[in-house]
Amino acid sequence: MLTLTWRRGDGRCAFLAGMLALLCYISPASAEDGYDLWLRYAPVGSSKVEGYRSALGNVVAPDRTPTQRVVREELRRGLAGLLGSEPRFRASPAGDAALVLGTPASSPWLAPLRHELEGVGEEGYLLRWTRLDGRDALVIAAHRDIGVLYGVFHLLRLVQAGVSLDGLDVSEVPRIKLRLLNHWDNLDGYVERGYAGGSLWDWHTLPGWEDPRYTDYARANASLGINGTVLNNVNANALSFSPAYLRKAAALADVFRPYGVRVYLSARFSAPMELGGLATADPLDPDVRQWWREKAREIYALIPDFGGFLVKANSEGQPGPQDYGRTHADGANVLADALAPHGGVVMWRAFVYAHDVPEDRAKQAYNEFVGLDGAFRDNVVVQVKNGPIDFQPREPFHPLFGAMPRTPLMLEFQITKEYLGFATHLVYLGPLYEEVLRADTHARGAGSTVARVVDGSLESHALSGIAGVANIGDDRTWSGSHFDQANWYAFGRLAWNPYQSARDIAAEWVAMTFSPAQEVVRPVVDMMMASRETAVDYMTPLGLHHVIARGHHYGPGPWVDGGPRADWTSVYYHRADRDGIGFDRTASGSDAVSQYAADVAREFNDVERVPEPLLLWFHHVRWDRRLRSGRPLWDELVHRYTRGVRNVEAMQVTWRRLEGRVDAPRHRQVAAFLRIQRDEAQWWRDASVAYFQSINGLPLPAGEAPPPHPLAYYLSLQFPYAPGDGR
Ligand code: GCV
């Protein structure tokens, strides 16, 4: 061991001073690499420590079950980091003020709250001051241990944000029952549309080796209230259902269980043939039904709290019931019957469209499913993407929301940014999620928002659900960038309560992830809130959609044409010609508008009334049509592309000003990614302008710079190893 001595006047002083300076430079704060997510538990400001210590220094909490032990460990870890000292765990609240945690069953102190807990359900909690034994105590009380854990994360969130605990009186209940991540992870470790490295699941070493990262993953999800995870890709491999892989999934389920995260699997519809050797996967075949029943029994023997199946059927080449002339309901119900005795659910995806159907792709899922309303078993939810095409930077809400009143509909968002710049573009998805959740379907008159369809309140469904396609991989940051963690966070918080504001959620996240100082929170939140619209501007302004490069979807590709199917090209969607641009989905076009409730359909159908951000989604518009700005469409389009680039530059300025307020390693990476984003925004703008100008032959509006390269240059760019491509 190196021993340092300090003698005044000694020649070694300069050396030692240098060493000390170096040690200061390598302080823990500068070693941040994003691994800790929003659970950094960085020390709170000295002015607040004493107040928190006096309320939280003594803790009374049971430690008999695995979840109870997780609760204690989280408090220990959180308070040690935040307040600089571990709490004292006591047997009773006697003496000093105490924080008392538990359920009426686990803590005699909380038994009197039994009545008040009736309203919080299975996963909710109370977090408030009360009198216990004649003293004030802060309590976190719930029906079940998991509610206590959620309450602890709530408390730690408040302390991280520096919020006063005075007068705290919180009663929280999740509004949505199934709050799930969907991993598109393949068994070979590749993540489809994943930009955060390889899969977290090391199938090869499971079940023998349970990587500690699995626990950290469960912990992060529990901190948001996410209560389930689908481990494998919806483009499923039947092997996930083989005995060996089920044992691996069971090992993960064991790790996740104390955190309230249940395991689900994507089911390959043809598994009875591929694994069971049957001649058919026809859902009405008795042997097939029997195979699924036995498979469910086998799974539940290994994973007693297994959640259920997610299914992509008859879509993009996946097998399904229509291969046998059966309906989606026939397919879903055979799986549902197999799971029902064990309490499992089927999440049947409505993301279906067929290349041999000449119908507008935006209409196909509705056409397929709306007639099946009421035909599904009680333990089936139909999982619907937020919009009718595919996770575009902006889409109208999916017309199925509000159109299947007798069927619980689960909303599917994409957290991974397949169409929003992968992991290097800073695009906070909170505003996108909020826009969808607040959209009014008018299914039962004004106020029938997507959130109310999804949380089951509009049609009084007991089963409700929301899923996010995960942006998580084995990258040290988990999500491929520091700011992409905010999208995991926002999804989880909105899954718990879809009525929260994206801005408030961003503010919480910034306070916990970077700093609660207002000089940091304010500019970063403003930047995040504007970032989604900025991406829409430089990628798909005015309702354009699906203008990405082929296959990997990296970068612009408005010229994409030909290939195996029209609905995988860009020209199918933008329909630009010499006179105008946009997909005519009005009553005189594909009539997709008629799939919405009458009030909504009228608005979308009318070129004067349609919200301008959706103009080209629903209308084919002449290039010279004047828009609300007074500019002709072509000028407005170019204006927005350019504005997108300028706004990324503004983000760079904001971030630069935060140097020194954010630890250096994270600041550096974000700054570098913003540079990439700026250059790619410019690329999007230039390539799109060059292409559309080649179609309409119009001059650029005054003051707009011409693209620096001819169109042929943009067409020639190839990215054979762009990440995340489907395979
Ligand atoms: C998992 C899009 C993506 C596919 C994805 C599919 C789906 O088409 O590009 O990679 O497949 O959506 O949601 O099933």
PDB file of C-alpha atoms in Angstrom, residues 124 494 681:
ATOM      1  CA  GLY A 124     -51.566   0.502  -3.910  1.00  0.00           C
ATOM      2  CA  LEU A 494     -47.612   6.657 -17.176  1.00  0.00           C
ATOM      3  CA  ALA A 681     -31.099  16.024 -38.507  1.00  0.00           C
TER       4      ALA A 681
END
